Amino acid sequence: ANGKAISQSYIDMTVALMQQFGIPVQKQTPTEDSLFYTIPQGVYQNPAEFVIEADASSSTYPLAIAAITGGSITAESIGTNSLQGDADFCKLLERMGCRVEQTESETTVHGRDTSLHGIDVDMEHLTDAFMTAAVIAAVCHDESHRITRITGIANQRVKECNRIAAMVEELGKCGIYATELSDGIEIHGRPVSEIKGAIIDCRDDHRIAMSFGVLGCVVPGIIIDDKDCVSKTYAEFWEDLYRVFSVRFDCSGATTDVARSPANEREFPVVIVIGMRGAGKT
């Protein structure tokens, strides 16, 4: 077929994996806009060793936490050798002002104490990460450039929900001015102290929940109305926020109130049960 592929990185990843398993797929023409591939008949052969990468889309959330809090976080099994488009999310954070270190198999993001700055970015090859980028853009308030324009994401209007419209509405609840573009979103960042908490309508969309979970690490009063929707791709998200990143939050039924501010921290009671297997500890 003629035309430009949407999410080309996923096609490239599939072709690369088929190559590793013994099927050499060839692009029929050298033009980037070609959708013609030649797939030879053959039998898949298991390689002697195969390393499964971590999910690059899920790694965007901890890396964004480093950016938004000024901390440092390392994502393992995602590095310069990654086949996934979302592995380039760290480059976006670097343009916003973070310091990034990468090896072939690891990515480390160091946040900064001073404010991040807005950027213009085409996220066509990492569309699933645009909502993570959007909540970081919300706190980019460097005087030289506090506006972020994310383009190349028109297909996000037909995902679990109209994600572009959803982000405009939910960021607006928090006091962040955002507007839709023909193929993206424009966000005007402001200091964290000027951003307010709100009840976030997740629309049963895991990425909305996790993105605003990131924002809740610095903005008290962010309430996620459907915390369980993250189970689609990252069921341990809230557990990891608490256990790995020391984020404190209150859970009530299906909602989660995220708060990282020390003034809002409280210790959760812990019970440790010791005994042999089969002794009824459950």
mmCIF file of C-alpha atoms in Angstrom:
data_model
loop_
_atom_site.group_PDB
_atom_site.id
_atom_site.type_symbol
_atom_site.label_atom_id
_atom_site.label_comp_id
_atom_site.label_asym_id
_atom_site.label_seq_id
_atom_site.Cartn_x
_atom_site.Cartn_y
_atom_site.Cartn_z
ATOM 1 C CA ALA A 1 0.000 0.000 0.000
ATOM 2 C CA ASN A 2 1.102 3.567 -0.606
ATOM 3 C CA GLY A 3 1.186 6.235 2.055
ATOM 4 C CA LYS A 4 2.875 6.881 5.332
ATOM 5 C CA ALA A 5 2.760 4.298 8.101
ATOM 6 C CA ILE A 6 1.459 5.284 11.511
ATOM 7 C CA SER A 7 3.690 4.097 14.373
ATOM 8 C CA GLN A 8 6.439 3.036 11.977
ATOM 9 C CA SER A 9 8.629 2.072 14.929
ATOM 10 C CA TYR A 10 6.381 -0.909 15.687
ATOM 11 C CA ILE A 11 6.763 -2.162 12.095
ATOM 12 C CA ASP A 12 10.542 -1.740 12.355
ATOM 13 C CA MET A 13 10.553 -3.628 15.658
ATOM 14 C CA THR A 14 8.559 -6.519 14.156
ATOM 15 C CA VAL A 15 10.856 -6.718 11.127
ATOM 16 C CA ALA A 16 13.957 -6.722 13.367
ATOM 17 C CA LEU A 17 12.549 -9.503 15.553
ATOM 18 C CA MET A 18 11.631 -11.621 12.511
ATOM 19 C CA GLN A 19 15.223 -11.187 11.327
ATOM 20 C CA GLN A 20 16.527 -12.444 14.669
ATOM 21 C CA PHE A 21 14.328 -15.529 14.339
ATOM 22 C CA GLY A 22 15.530 -16.349 10.830
ATOM 23 C CA ILE A 23 13.077 -14.566 8.512
ATOM 24 C CA PRO A 24 14.835 -11.750 6.570
ATOM 25 C CA VAL A 25 12.063 -9.287 5.729
ATOM 26 C CA GLN A 26 13.078 -6.752 3.101
ATOM 27 C CA LYS A 27 11.610 -3.330 2.449
ATOM 28 C CA GLN A 28 10.820 -3.356 -1.259
ATOM 29 C CA THR A 29 11.725 0.268 -1.987
ATOM 30 C CA PRO A 30 14.200 2.601 -0.299
ATOM 31 C CA THR A 31 11.701 5.412 0.300
ATOM 32 C CA GLU A 32 10.587 6.056 3.853
ATOM 33 C CA ASP A 33 6.957 6.373 2.747
ATOM 34 C CA SER A 34 6.821 2.862 1.299
ATOM 35 C CA LEU A 35 4.577 0.253 2.901
ATOM 36 C CA PHE A 36 5.788 -2.599 0.658
ATOM 37 C CA TYR A 37 7.690 -5.421 2.332
ATOM 38 C CA THR A 38 8.899 -8.737 0.936
ATOM 39 C CA ILE A 39 8.480 -11.617 3.380
ATOM 40 C CA PRO A 40 10.181 -14.850 2.267
ATOM 41 C CA GLN A 41 8.636 -18.200 3.030
ATOM 42 C CA GLY A 42 10.556 -19.930 5.765
ATOM 43 C CA VAL A 43 10.555 -21.498 9.203
ATOM 44 C CA TYR A 44 11.272 -19.563 12.370
ATOM 45 C CA GLN A 45 14.467 -20.678 14.102
ATOM 46 C CA ASN A 46 14.963 -20.000 17.787
ATOM 47 C CA PRO A 47 18.226 -18.130 18.460
ATOM 48 C CA ALA A 48 20.576 -19.634 21.029
ATOM 49 C CA GLU A 49 19.952 -16.642 23.278
ATOM 50 C CA PHE A 50 17.277 -13.976 23.148
ATOM 51 C CA VAL A 51 17.024 -11.005 25.509
ATOM 52 C CA ILE A 52 13.530 -9.596 26.026
ATOM 53 C CA GLU A 53 13.589 -5.844 26.516
ATOM 54 C CA ALA A 54 11.686 -4.118 29.276
ATOM 55 C CA ASP A 55 8.584 -2.213 28.177
ATOM 56 C CA ALA A 56 9.817 1.190 27.016
ATOM 57 C CA SER A 57 6.344 2.741 27.268
ATOM 58 C CA SER A 58 6.102 1.804 30.946
ATOM 59 C CA SER A 59 9.636 3.078 31.576
ATOM 60 C CA THR A 60 8.571 6.600 30.595
ATOM 61 C CA TYR A 61 6.727 7.025 33.917
ATOM 62 C CA PRO A 62 9.677 6.473 36.304
ATOM 63 C CA LEU A 63 11.944 8.508 34.016
ATOM 64 C CA ALA A 64 9.351 11.292 34.087
ATOM 65 C CA ILE A 65 9.273 11.089 37.895
ATOM 66 C CA ALA A 66 13.012 11.833 37.888
ATOM 67 C CA ALA A 67 12.414 14.814 35.613
ATOM 68 C CA ILE A 68 9.497 16.260 37.578
ATOM 69 C CA THR A 69 11.002 15.781 41.053
ATOM 70 C CA GLY A 70 14.650 16.629 40.287
ATOM 71 C CA GLY A 71 15.784 13.113 41.219
ATOM 72 C CA SER A 72 17.709 10.416 39.368
ATOM 73 C CA ILE A 73 16.253 7.147 38.094
ATOM 74 C CA THR A 74 17.756 4.332 36.019
ATOM 75 C CA ALA A 75 15.609 2.148 33.759
ATOM 76 C CA GLU A 76 17.234 -1.214 33.153
ATOM 77 C CA SER A 77 16.954 -3.208 29.910
ATOM 78 C CA ILE A 78 16.166 -0.026 27.946
ATOM 79 C CA GLY A 79 19.155 1.587 26.249
ATOM 80 C CA THR A 80 20.659 2.637 22.939
ATOM 81 C CA ASN A 81 20.147 -0.858 21.484
ATOM 82 C CA SER A 82 16.402 -0.812 22.123
ATOM 83 C CA LEU A 83 14.113 -1.547 19.187
ATOM 84 C CA GLN A 84 11.198 0.354 20.751
ATOM 85 C CA GLY A 85 10.263 3.849 19.677
ATOM 86 C CA ASP A 86 9.354 4.911 23.220
ATOM 87 C CA ALA A 87 12.975 4.272 24.242
ATOM 88 C CA ASP A 88 13.671 7.735 22.779
ATOM 89 C CA PHE A 89 11.552 9.383 25.493
ATOM 90 C CA CYS A 90 14.744 10.216 27.391
ATOM 91 C CA LYS A 91 15.901 12.384 24.464
ATOM 92 C CA LEU A 92 12.772 14.484 24.862
ATOM 93 C CA LEU A 93 13.524 14.924 28.576
ATOM 94 C CA GLU A 94 17.085 15.890 27.692
ATOM 95 C CA ARG A 95 15.800 18.642 25.404
ATOM 96 C CA MET A 96 13.648 19.902 28.277
ATOM 97 C CA GLY A 97 16.748 20.283 30.440
ATOM 98 C CA CYS A 98 17.354 16.919 32.121
ATOM 99 C CA ARG A 99 20.727 15.187 32.055
ATOM 100 C CA VAL A 100 20.615 11.757 30.408
ATOM 101 C CA GLU A 101 23.136 8.910 30.506
ATOM 102 C CA GLN A 102 22.719 5.820 28.355
ATOM 103 C CA THR A 103 24.479 2.527 27.771
ATOM 104 C CA GLU A 104 23.385 -0.174 25.362
ATOM 105 C CA SER A 105 21.076 -1.605 28.030
ATOM 106 C CA GLU A 106 20.337 1.152 30.572
ATOM 107 C CA THR A 107 18.957 4.683 30.638
ATOM 108 C CA THR A 108 19.434 7.117 33.510
ATOM 109 C CA VAL A 109 17.639 10.449 33.768
ATOM 110 C CA HIS A 110 18.774 13.144 36.192
ATOM 111 C CA GLY A 111 16.270 15.886 36.907
ATOM 112 C CA ARG A 112 17.329 19.421 37.741
ATOM 113 C CA ASP A 113 16.633 21.820 40.580
ATOM 114 C CA THR A 114 15.805 24.715 38.258
ATOM 115 C CA SER A 115 12.749 24.755 36.016
ATOM 116 C CA LEU A 116 12.549 22.725 32.829
ATOM 117 C CA HIS A 117 11.733 24.460 29.553
ATOM 118 C CA GLY A 118 9.101 23.844 26.924
ATOM 119 C CA ILE A 119 9.940 22.427 23.506
ATOM 120 C CA ASP A 120 8.414 21.773 20.090
ATOM 121 C CA VAL A 121 8.509 18.042 19.435
ATOM 122 C CA ASP A 122 7.174 15.609 16.830
ATOM 123 C CA MET A 123 6.216 12.447 18.757
ATOM 124 C CA GLU A 124 4.950 10.423 15.803
ATOM 125 C CA HIS A 125 7.341 7.542 16.531
ATOM 126 C CA LEU A 126 6.508 7.443 20.258
ATOM 127 C CA THR A 127 2.846 8.389 20.389
ATOM 128 C CA ASP A 128 2.027 6.296 23.464
ATOM 129 C CA ALA A 129 4.392 8.474 25.501
ATOM 130 C CA PHE A 130 2.806 11.808 24.625
ATOM 131 C CA MET A 131 0.656 11.938 27.780
ATOM 132 C CA THR A 132 3.722 11.399 29.958
ATOM 133 C CA ALA A 133 5.403 14.244 28.104
ATOM 134 C CA ALA A 134 2.298 16.393 28.525
ATOM 135 C CA VAL A 135 2.370 16.295 32.336
ATOM 136 C CA ILE A 136 6.078 17.197 32.293
ATOM 137 C CA ALA A 137 5.262 20.066 29.926
ATOM 138 C CA ALA A 138 2.741 21.275 32.507
ATOM 139 C CA VAL A 139 5.581 22.151 34.921
ATOM 140 C CA CYS A 140 7.971 23.600 32.293
ATOM 141 C CA HIS A 141 7.977 27.283 33.179
ATOM 142 C CA ASP A 142 11.418 28.543 32.189
ATOM 143 C CA GLU A 143 11.014 32.202 31.295
ATOM 144 C CA SER A 144 12.595 31.727 27.879
ATOM 145 C CA HIS A 145 10.135 29.053 26.770
ATOM 146 C CA ARG A 146 7.233 27.735 28.830
ATOM 147 C CA ILE A 147 5.112 26.523 25.896
ATOM 148 C CA THR A 148 5.360 22.942 24.638
ATOM 149 C CA ARG A 149 3.878 21.855 21.308
ATOM 150 C CA ILE A 150 3.544 18.116 20.749
ATOM 151 C CA THR A 151 2.671 17.105 17.163
ATOM 152 C CA GLY A 152 2.435 13.918 15.091
ATOM 153 C CA ILE A 153 -0.061 12.272 17.463
ATOM 154 C CA ALA A 154 -3.371 12.563 15.574
ATOM 155 C CA ASN A 155 -3.926 8.791 15.918
ATOM 156 C CA GLN A 156 -4.265 9.265 19.691
ATOM 157 C CA ARG A 157 -7.792 10.558 19.123
ATOM 158 C CA VAL A 158 -8.913 6.982 18.374
ATOM 159 C CA LYS A 159 -7.297 5.036 21.198
ATOM 160 C CA GLU A 160 -9.015 4.041 24.471
ATOM 161 C CA CYS A 161 -10.514 7.519 24.278
ATOM 162 C CA ASN A 162 -9.781 10.783 22.493
ATOM 163 C CA ARG A 163 -6.561 11.199 24.406
ATOM 164 C CA ILE A 164 -5.735 14.661 23.083
ATOM 165 C CA ALA A 165 -9.103 16.091 24.133
ATOM 166 C CA ALA A 166 -8.872 14.225 27.443
ATOM 167 C CA MET A 167 -5.479 15.738 28.279
ATOM 168 C CA VAL A 168 -6.686 19.237 27.413
ATOM 169 C CA GLU A 169 -9.665 18.816 29.749
ATOM 170 C CA GLU A 170 -7.844 17.137 32.641
ATOM 171 C CA LEU A 171 -4.859 19.516 32.558
ATOM 172 C CA GLY A 172 -7.367 22.376 32.536
ATOM 173 C CA LYS A 173 -8.864 21.081 35.777
ATOM 174 C CA CYS A 174 -5.400 21.482 37.320
ATOM 175 C CA GLY A 175 -5.093 25.085 36.140
ATOM 176 C CA ILE A 176 -2.917 24.318 33.107
ATOM 177 C CA TYR A 177 -3.871 26.007 29.850
ATOM 178 C CA ALA A 178 -3.784 23.524 26.972
ATOM 179 C CA THR A 179 -5.366 23.490 23.544
ATOM 180 C CA GLU A 180 -5.755 20.992 20.734
ATOM 181 C CA LEU A 181 -3.741 21.280 17.517
ATOM 182 C CA SER A 182 -4.676 19.597 14.248
ATOM 183 C CA ASP A 183 -2.339 16.698 15.045
ATOM 184 C CA GLY A 184 -1.338 17.382 18.624
ATOM 185 C CA ILE A 185 -1.536 19.539 21.726
ATOM 186 C CA GLU A 186 -0.095 22.837 22.995
ATOM 187 C CA ILE A 187 0.592 23.182 26.725
ATOM 188 C CA HIS A 188 1.514 26.309 28.674
ATOM 189 C CA GLY A 189 3.634 25.335 31.667
ATOM 190 C CA ARG A 190 3.564 27.038 35.046
ATOM 191 C CA PRO A 191 5.261 26.669 38.460
ATOM 192 C CA VAL A 192 4.182 23.682 40.535
ATOM 193 C CA SER A 193 2.974 26.045 43.268
ATOM 194 C CA GLU A 194 0.367 27.399 40.848
ATOM 195 C CA ILE A 195 -0.967 23.986 39.811
ATOM 196 C CA LYS A 196 -3.952 22.687 41.758
ATOM 197 C CA GLY A 197 -5.173 19.209 42.573
ATOM 198 C CA ALA A 198 -8.219 17.791 40.816
ATOM 199 C CA ILE A 199 -10.264 14.642 40.334
ATOM 200 C CA ILE A 200 -8.937 13.076 37.126
ATOM 201 C CA ASP A 201 -11.418 11.277 34.886
ATOM 202 C CA CYS A 202 -9.300 8.445 33.495
ATOM 203 C CA ARG A 203 -11.908 7.327 30.956
ATOM 204 C CA ASP A 204 -10.774 3.733 31.603
ATOM 205 C CA ASP A 205 -7.425 4.687 30.024
ATOM 206 C CA HIS A 206 -4.329 3.334 31.757
ATOM 207 C CA ARG A 207 -2.023 5.991 30.329
ATOM 208 C CA ILE A 208 -4.127 8.872 31.615
ATOM 209 C CA ALA A 209 -4.062 7.342 35.105
ATOM 210 C CA MET A 210 -0.306 6.785 35.137
ATOM 211 C CA SER A 211 0.538 10.168 33.612
ATOM 212 C CA PHE A 212 -1.426 12.061 36.242
ATOM 213 C CA GLY A 213 0.075 9.744 38.843
ATOM 214 C CA VAL A 214 3.405 11.261 37.808
ATOM 215 C CA LEU A 215 2.017 14.793 38.151
ATOM 216 C CA GLY A 216 0.673 13.863 41.576
ATOM 217 C CA CYS A 217 4.242 13.274 42.749
ATOM 218 C CA VAL A 218 4.646 17.066 42.995
ATOM 219 C CA VAL A 219 1.071 18.380 43.029
ATOM 220 C CA PRO A 220 -0.941 17.493 46.165
ATOM 221 C CA GLY A 221 -4.591 16.635 45.717
ATOM 222 C CA ILE A 222 -4.451 14.768 42.418
ATOM 223 C CA ILE A 223 -7.195 12.139 42.684
ATOM 224 C CA ILE A 224 -7.260 9.286 40.151
ATOM 225 C CA ASP A 225 -10.859 8.150 39.736
ATOM 226 C CA ASP A 226 -10.066 4.674 38.350
ATOM 227 C CA LYS A 227 -6.797 3.405 39.725
ATOM 228 C CA ASP A 228 -7.332 -0.178 38.544
ATOM 229 C CA CYS A 229 -7.311 0.694 34.835
ATOM 230 C CA VAL A 230 -3.481 0.584 34.927
ATOM 231 C CA SER A 231 -3.723 -3.230 34.990
ATOM 232 C CA LYS A 232 -3.936 -3.218 31.182
ATOM 233 C CA THR A 233 -0.167 -2.684 30.864
ATOM 234 C CA TYR A 234 1.390 -1.951 34.281
ATOM 235 C CA ALA A 235 -0.570 -3.612 37.070
ATOM 236 C CA GLU A 236 2.183 -2.882 39.626
ATOM 237 C CA PHE A 237 2.281 0.852 38.908
ATOM 238 C CA TRP A 238 0.837 2.067 42.223
ATOM 239 C CA GLU A 239 2.819 -0.522 44.177
ATOM 240 C CA ASP A 240 6.032 0.612 42.480
ATOM 241 C CA LEU A 241 5.237 4.274 43.209
ATOM 242 C CA TYR A 242 5.024 3.399 46.904
ATOM 243 C CA ARG A 243 7.720 0.728 47.214
ATOM 244 C CA VAL A 244 10.373 1.906 44.748
ATOM 245 C CA PHE A 245 9.846 5.677 44.545
ATOM 246 C CA SER A 246 8.550 6.325 48.096
ATOM 247 C CA VAL A 247 5.460 8.136 46.845
ATOM 248 C CA ARG A 248 2.727 8.269 49.483
ATOM 249 C CA PHE A 249 -0.932 8.118 48.554
ATOM 250 C CA ASP A 250 -4.308 7.263 50.007
ATOM 251 C CA CYS A 251 -6.538 4.661 48.406
ATOM 252 C CA SER A 252 -10.302 4.675 48.834
ATOM 253 C CA GLY A 253 -12.251 2.169 46.791
ATOM 254 C CA ALA A 254 -11.519 2.673 43.115
ATOM 255 C CA THR A 255 -9.767 6.044 43.564
ATOM 256 C CA THR A 256 -6.218 7.008 44.466
ATOM 257 C CA ASP A 257 -5.162 10.325 46.017
ATOM 258 C CA VAL A 258 -1.512 10.809 45.089
ATOM 259 C CA ALA A 259 0.731 13.043 47.201
ATOM 260 C CA ARG A 260 4.505 13.115 47.489
ATOM 261 C CA SER A 261 4.836 16.278 49.555
ATOM 262 C CA PRO A 262 6.477 15.496 52.953
ATOM 263 C CA ALA A 263 3.679 17.403 54.646
ATOM 264 C CA ASN A 264 1.260 14.806 53.320
ATOM 265 C CA GLU A 265 3.367 11.726 54.010
ATOM 266 C CA ARG A 266 2.214 9.198 56.518
ATOM 267 C CA GLU A 267 3.457 5.747 57.332
ATOM 268 C CA PHE A 268 1.263 2.814 56.400
ATOM 269 C CA PRO A 269 0.986 0.074 59.038
ATOM 270 C CA VAL A 270 2.883 -3.097 58.142
ATOM 271 C CA VAL A 271 2.232 -6.618 59.374
ATOM 272 C CA ILE A 272 4.911 -9.286 58.813
ATOM 273 C CA VAL A 273 3.772 -12.909 59.113
ATOM 274 C CA ILE A 274 6.493 -15.536 59.509
ATOM 275 C CA GLY A 275 5.845 -19.254 59.153
ATOM 276 C CA MET A 276 6.356 -22.366 57.094
ATOM 277 C CA ARG A 277 4.720 -22.871 53.733
ATOM 278 C CA GLY A 278 1.233 -24.292 54.037
ATOM 279 C CA ALA A 279 0.812 -22.975 57.579
ATOM 280 C CA GLY A 280 -2.131 -20.803 56.646
ATOM 281 C CA LYS A 281 -0.340 -17.436 56.535
ATOM 282 C CA THR A 282 -2.678 -16.199 53.816
#
